[in-house]
Amino acid sequence: MRKYSTLLFSALFVSASLFAQEAPKKERQQGHTDQNKFRQLKDVLATPNDQRTASGAPGHAYTQQKVDYVMNLRLDEATDRLYGDEDITYHNNSKDHLEYLWLQLDQNMRAPDSKSPLAESNAARSFQTPDKFVSDNMDKPKAFGFNIEAVKYADGRDLPHTINRTMMRINLPKPLAPGEVFKFKIKWNYLINNSVEDGGRSGFESFPDGNKNYTIAQFFPRLCVYNNVEGWQNMQFWGRSEWALEFGDYNVKITVPADHILDATGELQNEKEVLNREQRKRFEKARKSFKDPVFIVTQKEAEENEKQRTTKTKTWHFKANKVRDFAFASSRKYIWDAMAVNINGKTIMALSLYPKEGNPLWEEHSTRVVANTLEEYSKMTFDYPYSKAVSVHAKRQGMEYPMICFNYGRPNPDGTYSDRVKNGMIGVITHEVGHNFFPMIVNSDERQWTWMDEGLNSFVEILAELDYDPNFNTGNLPKDIVRYMSLDQNKLSPIMSQGDYVHNFGPNAYTKPAAGLYMLRQTIMGPELFDYAFRTYSKRWMFKHPTPADFFRTMEDASGMDLDWFWRGWFYTTDYTDIGIKEVKPLYLTNKPNEETKKIQQQYPSYFARLGKLVYLTTEKKDADKSEIETYISGLPSDKKANLEDIPNYMYQVEFEKPGGLVMPIIVELTYADGSKKRETFPAQIWKKDEHKVKRVFTSSQEIKSIVIDPDLETADIDTSNNSWPKQTTNKFDAFKNKAKN
């Protein structure tokens, strides 16, 4: 709206509500609690304290535990069994006396007596393949799950313990006081699952020639998180919601067949013992190659190596400090390449391990995608603090661990692949490498709040993928969540739900949070404010345990924006966006009041007498008359006239409606008679007094031919049939869907 028009029209409109009389007592409604969409979130978020402040930062009394592991592991390829023993040192940094310790036994989720399969509804199917029928109804349970051989004090005495499915309680001889350390030992083994046939987040793939690709994780008893506010996080692992883990230092030796290539979390300590001279020479070259990957093991060498079978073994030794987990991958089939990445002057190594079945796709993209991910995530958060990031090819996996991840994406046997396979691989590598930041460093509780790692990670993934390929279809933009948000409400759960019981887990935990944060950055806050606040959150909670409240509060504290309306609507409800144009009225200047205004003038004569001469607006073109406003302007001093633009030739009052429950900014695109366009964004706060309808007046020197709301599908509006004036027969989102189908 032009400058002079704003000043004048504020005096021209006389609202009947200004003169509304108090309703008689008998007509008054009962009182109600505040249900305004912009009410504060203080009634929902945890009360700030000396450990978690109202600003979203860790408080002066914040503490967290530390757990150190020394492990010796042996992989028996002949029996697919992993043997291990560990020395655990638990540091009680809390203010509490601990009567016991809780450990996670994740492999017990697939044990013969696991309750996980029994917790699923399983109706009879009218048809299925014979092998499916046999596997579901006739197969004997496999002997998966941890076989705990011994739990002992550091001096070798038996340590009392209790196993409750996927959790184990260590019964301490006396409460562990604040500042004290407790050391103990566990010896175990377990049968490794075939991740292709049996499923699972780790395991092995078996190839026709008998070779195997081992991607091993959740393989050792490991401590649960304890904090002063919430106590132990010892919720059972049902197979979906992932892990809450403590940081610590790892010293791990892994014995595998001597012809295997292996990589893992941490720094390799015995490079000369496990790599030959040529491999070490190539590694030195890779540490200086910032443009292209360098092969440590070529495909030809891998193909020769996989023909071998040796009974000899080799032990790989890794150390890792300040990590929350440990994983490794081992196979004689691996091709191995690496390149250097410059992160603010620090050299980080990007690496890939993959069998020949992954080529040519993997050698073309994997390590480059790793490097790109480290660069882009570091820009949005903090400089990547570890020394390396490894991408390992596994047929049906997409899982993340500190410094190493397992990723799918396999070409056809003849080496050809579709764009879908390629983009799927690029997407999963970006996503899993990105998990190094969330939750491997910004260490949220995945068991309770899946979105805090998956959603935040999926959001930054969008930016990294678009940097790698500007035309990349991320699948996590606001337009991509529309179908999900349009579902029957019985199939929807708020984002702020524990992951084991939510409907449509993927959209709920990944896409909706990511799309919401993208919307927050691009449409609501703007990149500058958002990026500063997001970096502040990331840096505040590096190597710590943030909660949702810490994220919400930091984003507001660091940006100076009240976003409670957004958190409440997008994260705590299943409301949806639907904003439309209800009515457009052309307006004309006139010297004649309409009948409604005449009645008000008669009712309040003294008020109008003080106002003096007035100009009015009418919807009747025949009553148009600019003479009064022209007379007024002609009488203004020359300096004021100089600041005015021409009297508008066209005026329109637009009434916006909001059938949906969410408040969102109104993005309006005006198209003029000459084909030019103009956009204006009204903040979500435009709905603060009336969440059902609002009105705005648009003025111009030429006729407005059309008005469109949200022309670029930025707000996840589920029904765009009401987004246009004049109304379009085919809405933009339908056109987008039709294009996607083709």
XYZ file of C-alpha atoms in Angstrom:
742
model
C 0.000 0.000 0.000
C 1.307 3.462 -0.861
C 2.472 5.798 1.862
C -0.259 8.456 1.651
C -2.984 5.852 1.230
C -2.059 4.222 4.521
C -2.391 7.499 6.387
C -5.667 8.539 4.801
C -7.543 5.270 4.747
C -6.954 4.678 8.433
C -9.187 7.688 9.001
C -11.661 6.844 6.243
C -12.897 3.535 7.651
C -15.188 3.794 10.646
C -15.747 0.337 12.064
C -19.043 -0.453 13.677
C -17.110 -2.372 16.344
C -15.683 0.951 17.549
C -19.123 1.885 18.727
C -20.260 -1.537 19.926
C -22.274 -1.394 23.121
C -21.837 -3.700 26.070
C -24.085 -6.754 25.733
C -26.922 -6.984 28.248
C -26.180 -9.353 31.113
C -28.710 -11.936 29.960
C -26.900 -12.211 26.574
C -23.404 -12.644 27.962
C -21.630 -15.932 27.298
C -19.803 -17.992 29.885
C -16.107 -17.263 30.406
C -13.446 -19.392 28.696
C -9.778 -20.218 28.980
C -7.284 -18.674 26.590
C -7.303 -20.689 23.375
C -5.693 -18.038 21.195
C -3.223 -19.513 18.709
C -0.601 -17.037 19.926
C -0.801 -17.832 23.639
C 2.545 -18.618 25.215
C 3.911 -22.137 25.438
C 4.867 -21.834 29.098
C 2.022 -24.138 30.111
C 3.594 -26.951 28.046
C 7.382 -26.624 28.354
C 9.270 -27.850 31.397
C 10.011 -25.214 34.024
C 13.507 -23.746 33.573
C 16.041 -24.549 36.281
C 19.751 -24.280 37.050
C 20.507 -27.087 34.585
C 18.313 -25.946 31.665
C 17.731 -22.223 31.459
C 14.795 -20.233 30.119
C 17.053 -19.087 27.267
C 17.519 -22.673 26.091
C 21.173 -22.865 27.122
C 22.697 -25.368 29.559
C 22.547 -23.962 33.089
C 25.449 -23.456 35.479
C 24.586 -26.725 37.272
C 24.240 -28.840 34.101
C 25.915 -32.250 34.372
C 26.075 -35.451 32.369
C 27.660 -38.831 32.871
C 30.743 -40.234 31.136
C 31.297 -43.875 30.205
C 34.590 -45.303 28.907
C 34.917 -48.670 27.152
C 37.903 -50.941 26.513
C 36.806 -53.787 24.218
C 38.317 -56.847 22.579
C 36.179 -58.265 19.764
C 36.478 -61.333 17.548
C 34.458 -61.914 14.402
C 34.036 -65.592 13.519
C 33.116 -65.625 9.833
C 32.496 -69.381 9.760
C 29.729 -69.225 12.365
C 28.630 -65.586 11.940
C 29.168 -65.010 15.629
C 30.710 -62.048 17.380
C 32.607 -62.560 20.629
C 33.464 -59.692 22.926
C 34.568 -58.600 26.334
C 34.579 -55.084 27.678
C 35.922 -53.156 30.647
C 33.541 -50.326 31.503
C 34.365 -47.273 33.592
C 31.309 -45.316 34.699
C 31.810 -41.736 35.917
C 28.987 -40.390 38.108
C 29.091 -36.670 37.353
C 25.543 -36.124 38.624
C 24.514 -34.757 42.011
C 22.757 -38.015 42.859
C 23.697 -41.226 44.627
C 23.038 -44.083 42.180
C 21.788 -47.406 43.554
C 22.172 -49.224 40.227
C 23.248 -48.792 36.616
C 21.162 -49.573 33.527
C 22.587 -50.950 30.278
C 21.001 -51.505 26.879
C 20.949 -54.986 25.325
C 19.641 -54.049 21.877
C 20.244 -57.439 20.253
C 17.665 -58.979 22.608
C 14.967 -57.309 20.535
C 15.351 -60.203 18.083
C 15.895 -62.945 20.700
C 13.554 -65.987 20.583
C 11.665 -64.730 23.640
C 11.430 -61.120 22.409
C 8.125 -59.344 22.980
C 8.565 -57.088 19.942
C 6.814 -59.428 17.438
C 3.967 -59.942 19.907
C 3.344 -56.205 20.164
C 2.184 -55.966 16.551
C -1.309 -56.591 15.223
C -1.074 -59.467 12.759
C -4.240 -60.419 10.886
C -4.448 -63.404 8.546
C -3.757 -62.631 4.898
C -5.941 -64.058 2.156
C -2.891 -64.751 0.004
C 0.885 -64.926 0.380
C 3.862 -66.665 -1.202
C 4.785 -70.151 0.016
C 8.148 -69.025 1.360
C 6.450 -66.216 3.288
C 3.932 -68.651 4.762
C 6.704 -71.051 5.766
C 8.872 -68.335 7.318
C 5.940 -66.843 9.240
C 4.396 -70.074 10.465
C 6.911 -72.922 10.347
C 10.397 -71.500 10.915
C 11.924 -72.184 14.301
C 13.115 -69.010 16.058
C 16.787 -68.321 15.449
C 19.066 -68.076 18.436
C 19.567 -64.331 18.190
C 20.089 -62.029 21.143
C 22.929 -61.503 23.602
C 24.488 -64.457 25.324
C 25.862 -62.784 28.455
C 28.679 -65.077 29.606
C 29.841 -63.076 32.597
C 29.304 -59.814 34.479
C 32.060 -59.142 36.984
C 33.646 -56.550 39.222
C 36.970 -55.186 38.016
C 38.728 -57.690 40.313
C 36.962 -60.672 38.718
C 34.233 -61.365 41.293
C 30.717 -61.988 40.002
C 28.638 -58.822 39.878
C 24.882 -59.180 40.608
C 22.718 -58.139 37.667
C 19.196 -58.521 36.313
C 18.223 -58.777 32.639
C 14.814 -57.385 31.695
C 14.504 -58.074 27.951
C 16.485 -55.274 26.228
C 17.707 -53.768 29.504
C 20.171 -54.982 32.122
C 20.421 -53.596 35.652
C 23.760 -53.711 37.466
C 23.053 -53.977 41.189
C 25.726 -51.906 42.891
C 27.120 -53.039 46.261
C 26.556 -49.535 47.606
C 25.181 -46.317 46.085
C 27.641 -44.648 43.740
C 28.227 -41.179 45.166
C 28.576 -37.993 43.098
C 32.059 -37.796 41.623
C 32.791 -41.485 42.125
C 33.788 -44.031 39.476
C 32.634 -47.644 39.137
C 34.498 -50.224 37.024
C 33.169 -53.578 35.880
C 33.506 -56.196 33.105
C 31.121 -57.962 30.743
C 31.823 -60.922 28.478
C 29.316 -61.817 25.766
C 28.694 -63.262 22.319
C 25.816 -63.318 19.874
C 24.742 -64.758 16.544
C 24.900 -62.063 13.851
C 21.709 -61.664 11.829
C 21.559 -61.664 8.048
C 20.314 -58.114 7.572
C 18.929 -58.887 4.091
C 16.931 -61.967 5.110
C 16.278 -61.327 8.810
C 16.156 -57.532 8.715
C 17.880 -55.317 11.234
C 19.898 -52.156 11.516
C 23.176 -54.087 11.489
C 24.289 -57.575 10.515
C 25.702 -59.062 7.321
C 24.873 -59.609 3.675
C 25.835 -62.947 2.130
C 26.860 -63.073 -1.541
C 26.464 -66.065 -3.907
C 30.153 -67.006 -3.653
C 29.955 -67.213 0.139
C 31.593 -63.861 0.828
C 29.968 -61.567 3.361
C 29.744 -57.886 4.123
C 29.574 -57.274 7.874
C 28.138 -53.988 9.106
C 28.160 -54.304 12.881
C 26.488 -52.028 15.423
C 24.487 -52.250 18.660
C 26.798 -55.169 19.307
C 27.845 -54.535 22.917
C 26.102 -53.892 26.248
C 26.232 -50.113 26.667
C 25.100 -47.668 29.314
C 21.786 -45.854 29.279
C 21.603 -42.109 29.873
C 21.092 -40.791 33.389
C 20.476 -37.169 34.307
C 19.449 -35.316 37.446
C 16.122 -34.143 36.051
C 14.663 -37.209 34.315
C 16.572 -40.084 35.929
C 17.387 -43.180 33.845
C 16.330 -43.425 30.222
C 15.685 -47.159 30.279
C 12.640 -47.494 28.029
C 12.590 -50.874 26.316
C 13.852 -51.097 22.728
C 10.966 -52.307 20.559
C 12.894 -51.966 17.314
C 11.857 -48.522 16.085
C 12.785 -45.682 18.442
C 16.540 -45.585 18.674
C 18.980 -44.778 21.448
C 19.925 -42.454 24.247
C 23.644 -42.811 24.963
C 26.422 -41.254 27.039
C 29.663 -39.836 25.681
C 32.952 -41.477 26.559
C 36.301 -42.731 25.323
C 36.669 -46.015 23.412
C 39.689 -48.296 23.055
C 38.689 -51.180 20.769
C 40.574 -54.081 19.192
C 38.768 -56.066 16.493
C 40.090 -59.419 15.240
C 38.830 -60.480 11.801
C 40.069 -62.678 8.931
C 43.431 -61.395 7.719
C 42.147 -60.717 4.195
C 39.376 -58.386 5.392
C 39.405 -54.628 4.993
C 37.901 -52.887 8.044
C 37.021 -49.417 9.233
C 35.329 -48.219 12.373
C 34.568 -45.369 14.710
C 37.810 -43.716 15.835
C 41.448 -43.419 14.838
C 43.307 -46.447 13.532
C 46.222 -47.066 15.912
C 48.169 -49.770 14.069
C 48.169 -48.732 10.439
C 51.511 -50.387 9.684
C 50.272 -53.722 11.016
C 47.027 -53.907 9.037
C 47.794 -51.963 5.823
C 50.514 -52.804 3.330
C 53.051 -50.267 2.118
C 51.159 -49.396 -1.062
C 47.923 -48.816 0.851
C 49.679 -46.530 3.329
C 51.277 -44.637 0.432
C 47.877 -44.137 -1.192
C 46.449 -42.928 2.112
C 49.111 -40.242 2.281
C 48.125 -39.126 -1.206
C 44.441 -39.097 -0.245
C 45.172 -36.845 2.747
C 46.331 -34.200 0.288
C 43.652 -34.709 -2.370
C 40.828 -32.212 -1.818
C 39.300 -32.517 -5.290
C 38.912 -36.198 -6.135
C 38.907 -39.462 -4.184
C 42.024 -41.634 -4.185
C 41.708 -45.425 -4.211
C 43.277 -47.165 -1.232
C 41.995 -50.502 -2.543
C 40.998 -50.600 -6.220
C 38.166 -52.656 -7.686
C 40.642 -54.986 -9.389
C 42.432 -55.583 -6.091
C 39.127 -56.147 -4.279
C 38.002 -58.670 -6.899
C 41.249 -60.602 -6.481
C 41.035 -60.408 -2.707
C 37.474 -61.755 -2.531
C 38.642 -64.949 -4.232
C 40.841 -65.716 -1.248
C 40.002 -67.601 1.937
C 42.428 -67.503 4.810
C 42.405 -69.015 8.253
C 44.749 -66.329 9.501
C 43.477 -63.322 11.444
C 44.390 -59.688 11.813
C 43.595 -57.318 14.672
C 42.601 -53.712 13.959
C 43.006 -51.256 16.837
C 40.916 -48.054 17.132
C 40.642 -45.306 19.715
C 37.891 -42.716 19.826
C 37.414 -39.939 22.356
C 34.194 -38.164 23.182
C 31.872 -40.374 21.153
C 28.494 -41.810 22.126
C 28.681 -45.132 20.288
C 30.908 -47.424 18.259
C 30.379 -49.392 15.009
C 32.529 -51.122 12.407
C 32.375 -52.727 8.941
C 34.475 -55.632 7.669
C 34.721 -57.619 4.416
C 37.284 -58.975 1.972
C 35.147 -57.529 -0.846
C 35.741 -53.854 -0.120
C 36.880 -51.270 -2.595
C 38.200 -48.378 -0.492
C 38.596 -44.737 -1.511
C 39.212 -41.492 0.359
C 39.651 -37.766 -0.095
C 40.430 -34.780 2.097
C 37.906 -32.130 3.128
C 38.859 -28.653 4.288
C 36.694 -27.579 7.226
C 37.883 -24.121 8.219
C 41.541 -25.033 7.790
C 41.266 -28.477 9.389
C 41.663 -31.548 7.177
C 38.940 -34.156 7.593
C 38.957 -37.448 5.714
C 35.911 -38.564 3.711
C 36.002 -42.309 2.961
C 33.894 -45.053 1.374
C 33.914 -48.843 1.584
C 31.883 -50.795 -0.966
C 31.859 -54.120 -2.829
C 32.055 -54.177 -6.601
C 28.265 -54.592 -6.637
C 28.047 -50.910 -5.728
C 29.861 -49.693 -8.814
C 29.925 -47.599 -10.905
C 27.547 -45.594 -8.744
C 29.549 -45.655 -5.541
C 32.932 -44.651 -6.912
C 31.260 -41.772 -8.743
C 29.347 -40.297 -5.830
C 29.769 -41.774 -2.350
C 32.924 -40.072 -1.076
C 32.080 -36.804 -2.833
C 28.681 -36.814 -1.121
C 30.377 -37.447 2.245
C 32.657 -34.458 1.662
C 29.795 -32.212 0.569
C 27.741 -33.206 3.612
C 30.545 -32.376 6.040
C 31.016 -28.980 4.391
C 27.351 -27.986 4.316
C 26.463 -29.234 7.789
C 29.492 -27.466 9.222
C 28.244 -24.199 7.712
C 24.841 -24.593 9.387
C 26.064 -25.854 12.775
C 29.707 -26.039 13.860
C 32.982 -27.249 12.407
C 32.964 -31.043 12.242
C 35.087 -32.064 15.243
C 36.069 -35.619 14.314
C 38.858 -36.650 11.963
C 36.852 -38.701 9.449
C 33.469 -39.790 8.136
C 33.003 -43.192 6.464
C 30.220 -44.330 4.127
C 29.795 -48.123 3.889
C 27.608 -49.793 1.256
C 25.047 -52.238 2.655
C 22.205 -53.571 0.538
C 19.210 -52.734 2.739
C 20.518 -50.434 5.414
C 20.545 -46.779 6.219
C 21.995 -46.318 9.691
C 24.336 -43.931 11.427
C 27.047 -44.083 14.078
C 29.902 -41.779 15.084
C 32.234 -41.337 12.101
C 30.712 -44.291 10.179
C 27.386 -45.100 8.523
C 25.807 -47.893 6.450
C 23.978 -46.923 3.256
C 21.920 -48.571 0.530
C 21.758 -47.774 -3.195
C 22.827 -50.560 -5.550
C 22.951 -50.526 -9.374
C 21.604 -53.334 -11.509
C 23.941 -56.324 -12.019
C 25.022 -54.860 -15.371
C 26.019 -51.589 -13.705
C 23.110 -49.508 -14.957
C 20.957 -47.539 -12.554
C 17.990 -45.225 -12.597
C 17.872 -41.651 -11.356
C 15.719 -42.924 -8.510
C 18.451 -45.328 -7.350
C 21.146 -42.669 -7.725
C 19.176 -40.001 -5.887
C 18.164 -42.495 -3.221
C 21.809 -43.281 -2.600
C 22.866 -39.623 -2.547
C 20.005 -38.876 -0.182
C 20.706 -41.684 2.264
C 24.468 -40.967 2.387
C 23.793 -37.283 3.004
C 21.268 -38.168 5.685
C 23.365 -40.768 7.511
C 26.603 -38.770 7.389
C 24.575 -35.791 8.609
C 23.617 -37.797 11.672
C 27.174 -37.227 12.877
C 25.871 -33.791 13.836
C 22.408 -34.870 15.057
C 22.444 -36.900 17.335
C 26.062 -38.104 17.471
C 27.281 -34.692 18.652
C 24.121 -32.723 19.495
C 23.085 -35.759 21.515
C 19.290 -35.765 21.802
C 17.238 -38.648 23.208
C 16.106 -40.648 20.171
C 14.071 -43.079 22.225
C 11.737 -40.284 23.371
C 11.975 -37.622 20.671
C 12.771 -39.160 17.292
C 12.229 -35.845 15.494
C 15.053 -34.154 17.395
C 17.615 -36.120 15.429
C 15.711 -37.339 12.361
C 13.773 -34.138 11.765
C 16.600 -31.684 12.386
C 18.932 -33.839 10.341
C 16.415 -34.139 7.487
C 16.113 -30.347 7.436
C 19.858 -29.711 7.034
C 19.910 -32.589 4.566
C 17.682 -30.502 2.269
C 20.289 -27.740 2.089
C 23.176 -30.170 1.580
C 21.396 -32.068 -1.206
C 20.470 -28.871 -3.025
C 24.097 -27.771 -2.781
C 25.246 -31.083 -4.294
C 22.594 -30.876 -7.019
C 20.392 -27.744 -7.308
C 17.701 -29.834 -9.017
C 17.677 -32.569 -6.380
C 14.213 -33.723 -5.280
C 14.681 -33.747 -1.515
C 11.194 -34.967 -0.630
C 11.275 -32.934 2.584
C 9.883 -29.564 1.442
C 6.557 -28.138 2.685
C 4.793 -29.277 -0.495
C 5.957 -32.829 0.216
C 4.093 -33.064 3.535
C 0.693 -32.001 2.165
C -0.584 -35.495 1.406
C 0.340 -36.687 4.905
C -1.308 -33.704 6.615
C -4.443 -34.326 4.549
C -4.937 -37.820 5.985
C -7.781 -38.838 8.260
C -7.040 -37.482 11.720
C -7.185 -41.041 13.113
C -3.993 -41.749 11.146
C -2.082 -38.709 12.416
C -0.025 -38.114 15.547
C 1.593 -34.878 16.720
C 5.326 -34.632 16.134
C 5.716 -34.405 19.903
C 4.883 -38.101 20.343
C 7.097 -40.967 21.445
C 8.063 -42.791 18.271
C 6.915 -46.323 19.096
C 3.218 -45.530 18.858
C 2.963 -42.833 16.187
C 1.094 -43.374 12.961
C 3.033 -42.921 9.703
C 6.404 -42.856 11.410
C 8.433 -41.527 8.457
C 6.391 -38.412 7.686
C 5.882 -37.740 11.389
C 9.518 -37.959 12.479
C 11.376 -36.969 9.297
C 9.387 -35.024 6.717
C 7.040 -32.911 8.824
C 9.751 -31.560 11.189
C 12.088 -30.956 8.232
C 9.407 -29.227 6.179
C 8.430 -27.131 9.193
C 11.990 -25.974 9.814
C 12.462 -25.216 6.119
C 9.290 -23.142 6.253
C 10.532 -21.448 9.411
C 13.808 -20.546 7.676
C 12.530 -19.542 4.252
C 9.127 -18.022 4.980
C 8.715 -17.066 8.648
C 12.108 -16.029 10.066
C 14.326 -15.548 7.037
C 17.707 -17.297 6.584
C 19.762 -14.740 8.501
C 17.776 -14.899 11.739
C 17.136 -18.620 11.466
C 20.727 -19.609 10.685
C 22.154 -17.633 13.612
C 19.662 -19.179 16.037
C 20.152 -22.694 14.632
C 23.935 -22.412 14.932
C 23.520 -21.110 18.466
C 21.456 -24.152 19.421
C 23.928 -26.512 17.741
C 26.965 -24.997 19.451
C 25.268 -24.720 22.854
C 24.435 -28.406 22.877
C 27.533 -29.954 21.268
C 28.380 -33.110 23.235
C 25.404 -32.536 25.534
C 21.829 -33.834 25.873
C 19.269 -31.251 24.660
C 15.494 -31.549 25.048
C 12.760 -30.133 22.794
C 12.340 -27.187 25.175
C 16.035 -26.339 24.785
C 15.614 -26.193 21.015
C 12.399 -24.173 21.058
C 13.752 -21.690 23.618
C 17.112 -21.231 21.909
C 15.519 -20.544 18.524
C 13.458 -17.764 20.095
C 16.178 -16.471 22.415
C 18.798 -16.117 19.668
C 16.449 -14.635 17.060
C 14.247 -12.283 19.067
C 11.115 -13.868 17.592
C 8.123 -15.240 19.487
C 7.543 -18.601 17.805
C 5.324 -20.254 20.403
C 2.422 -20.218 17.933
C 4.519 -22.212 15.477
C 5.807 -24.809 17.943
C 2.336 -25.294 19.404
C 0.599 -25.716 16.055
C 3.185 -27.597 14.000
C 4.707 -29.808 16.711
C 1.998 -30.318 19.339
C -1.099 -30.711 17.132
C -2.193 -32.411 13.932
C -3.794 -29.218 12.625
C -3.187 -28.356 8.987
C -2.760 -25.254 6.858
C -5.660 -24.111 4.709
C -5.812 -20.392 3.924
C -7.991 -19.044 1.143
C -9.520 -15.988 -0.482
C -13.155 -15.712 0.545
C -14.089 -12.465 -1.179
C -12.601 -9.628 -3.216
C -14.475 -6.320 -3.377
C -13.459 -3.456 -5.675
C -13.586 -0.142 -3.768
C -14.025 3.420 -4.997
C -13.491 6.821 -3.398
C -16.699 8.785 -2.952
C -18.124 11.772 -1.123
C -21.320 9.914 -0.197
C -21.665 7.787 2.962
C -23.489 4.482 2.622
C -26.562 3.658 4.673
C -24.630 1.892 7.429
C -22.290 4.833 7.873
C -25.261 7.250 7.932
C -26.792 5.315 10.822
C -23.544 5.441 12.772
C -23.227 9.191 12.103
C -26.741 9.707 13.412
C -25.997 7.634 16.513
C -22.747 9.445 17.361
C -23.139 12.994 15.994
C -20.655 14.630 18.361
C -17.900 12.229 17.402
C -18.374 12.864 13.693
C -18.677 16.607 14.233
C -15.129 16.593 15.623
C -13.846 14.762 12.548
C -15.008 17.447 10.105
C -15.091 16.648 6.392
C -14.817 12.980 5.408
C -14.288 10.929 2.294
C -15.788 7.483 1.985
C -15.300 4.189 0.216
C -17.999 2.452 -1.763
C -18.394 -0.743 -3.725
C -20.571 1.100 -6.256
C -18.551 2.301 -9.224
C -21.325 4.721 -10.220
C -20.759 6.670 -6.965
C -17.010 7.095 -7.505
C -15.826 10.644 -6.872
C -12.224 11.711 -6.114
C -12.946 15.432 -5.856
C -12.910 15.625 -2.057
C -9.568 13.873 -1.691
C -8.137 15.941 -4.580
C -9.238 19.116 -2.792
C -7.637 17.911 0.432
C -4.325 17.125 -1.269
C -4.264 20.435 -3.151
C -4.387 22.238 0.181
C -1.356 20.473 1.622
C 2.032 22.220 1.899
C 4.344 21.562 -1.019
C 6.809 19.524 1.049
C 4.036 17.090 2.038
C 2.759 16.886 -1.521
C 6.261 15.940 -2.662
C 6.118 12.800 -0.500
C 2.840 11.605 -2.018
C 2.226 9.321 -4.951
C -0.703 9.519 -7.307
C -4.204 8.809 -6.050
C -4.789 5.092 -6.655
C -6.957 4.248 -9.609
C -7.862 0.843 -8.228
C -8.610 -0.402 -4.724
C -9.609 -3.866 -3.580
C -10.671 -5.186 -0.198
C -9.683 -8.845 0.127
C -11.138 -11.059 2.831
C -8.923 -14.027 3.669
C -10.371 -17.086 5.368
C -8.685 -19.862 7.302
C -10.584 -23.159 7.261
C -7.455 -24.917 8.560
C -6.414 -24.969 12.195
C -2.859 -23.655 11.727
C -2.007 -19.968 11.602
C 0.578 -19.175 8.949
C 1.832 -16.123 7.081
C -0.310 -15.072 4.142
C 1.864 -14.878 1.027
C 0.014 -12.860 -1.619
C 0.984 -12.494 -5.266
C -0.767 -9.773 -7.239
C -0.784 -9.841 -11.037
C -1.503 -6.510 -12.754
C -3.064 -5.720 -16.128
C 0.338 -5.285 -17.781
C 1.464 -8.746 -16.574
C 3.770 -7.486 -13.844
C 3.630 -9.122 -10.420
C 4.078 -8.047 -6.833
C 4.341 -10.113 -3.668
C 3.541 -9.198 -0.114
C 3.823 -11.428 2.943
C 1.674 -10.780 5.983
C 3.118 -12.393 9.141
C 1.192 -15.100 10.960
C 0.339 -12.529 13.617
C -2.261 -11.096 11.245
C -4.562 -13.782 12.714
C -3.968 -12.732 16.334
C -7.395 -11.106 16.848
C -9.495 -13.298 14.591
C -8.156 -16.664 13.483
C -11.025 -17.266 11.075
C -10.944 -14.236 8.802
C -8.909 -11.082 8.160
C -9.192 -8.298 5.611
C -6.633 -6.227 3.743
C -6.946 -3.379 1.228
C -4.698 -3.334 -1.840
C -4.283 -0.202 -3.953
C -2.631 0.234 -7.342
C -2.338 2.492 -10.338
C -3.587 -0.275 -12.631
C -6.151 -3.014 -12.467
C -5.335 -6.179 -10.530
C -6.163 -9.128 -12.750
C -5.527 -11.949 -10.294
C -4.575 -12.660 -6.690
C -2.901 -15.898 -5.587
C -2.054 -17.090 -2.066
C 1.142 -19.086 -1.487
C 2.107 -19.295 -5.179
C 5.245 -21.371 -4.490
C 3.610 -23.836 -2.044
C 5.659 -22.598 0.909
C 3.186 -23.195 3.752
C 1.991 -26.803 3.208
C -1.523 -25.609 2.353
C -3.542 -28.805 1.916
C -6.274 -27.266 -0.283
C -5.238 -24.699 -2.874
C -8.620 -24.639 -4.608
C -9.445 -21.495 -2.578
C -6.063 -19.833 -3.098
C -6.861 -17.867 -6.232
C -9.022 -14.985 -7.367
C -10.621 -15.320 -9.814
C -11.004 -18.950 -8.793
C -8.978 -21.352 -10.942
C -10.499 -24.582 -12.168
C -7.187 -26.437 -11.703
C -5.206 -25.491 -8.611
C -1.449 -25.233 -8.531
C -0.909 -28.169 -6.220
C -3.013 -30.459 -8.402
C -0.935 -29.351 -11.364
C 2.213 -30.150 -9.369
C 0.882 -33.609 -8.499
C -0.046 -34.299 -12.113
C 3.386 -33.225 -13.255
C 5.014 -35.482 -10.654
C 2.994 -38.461 -11.910
C 4.180 -37.865 -15.446
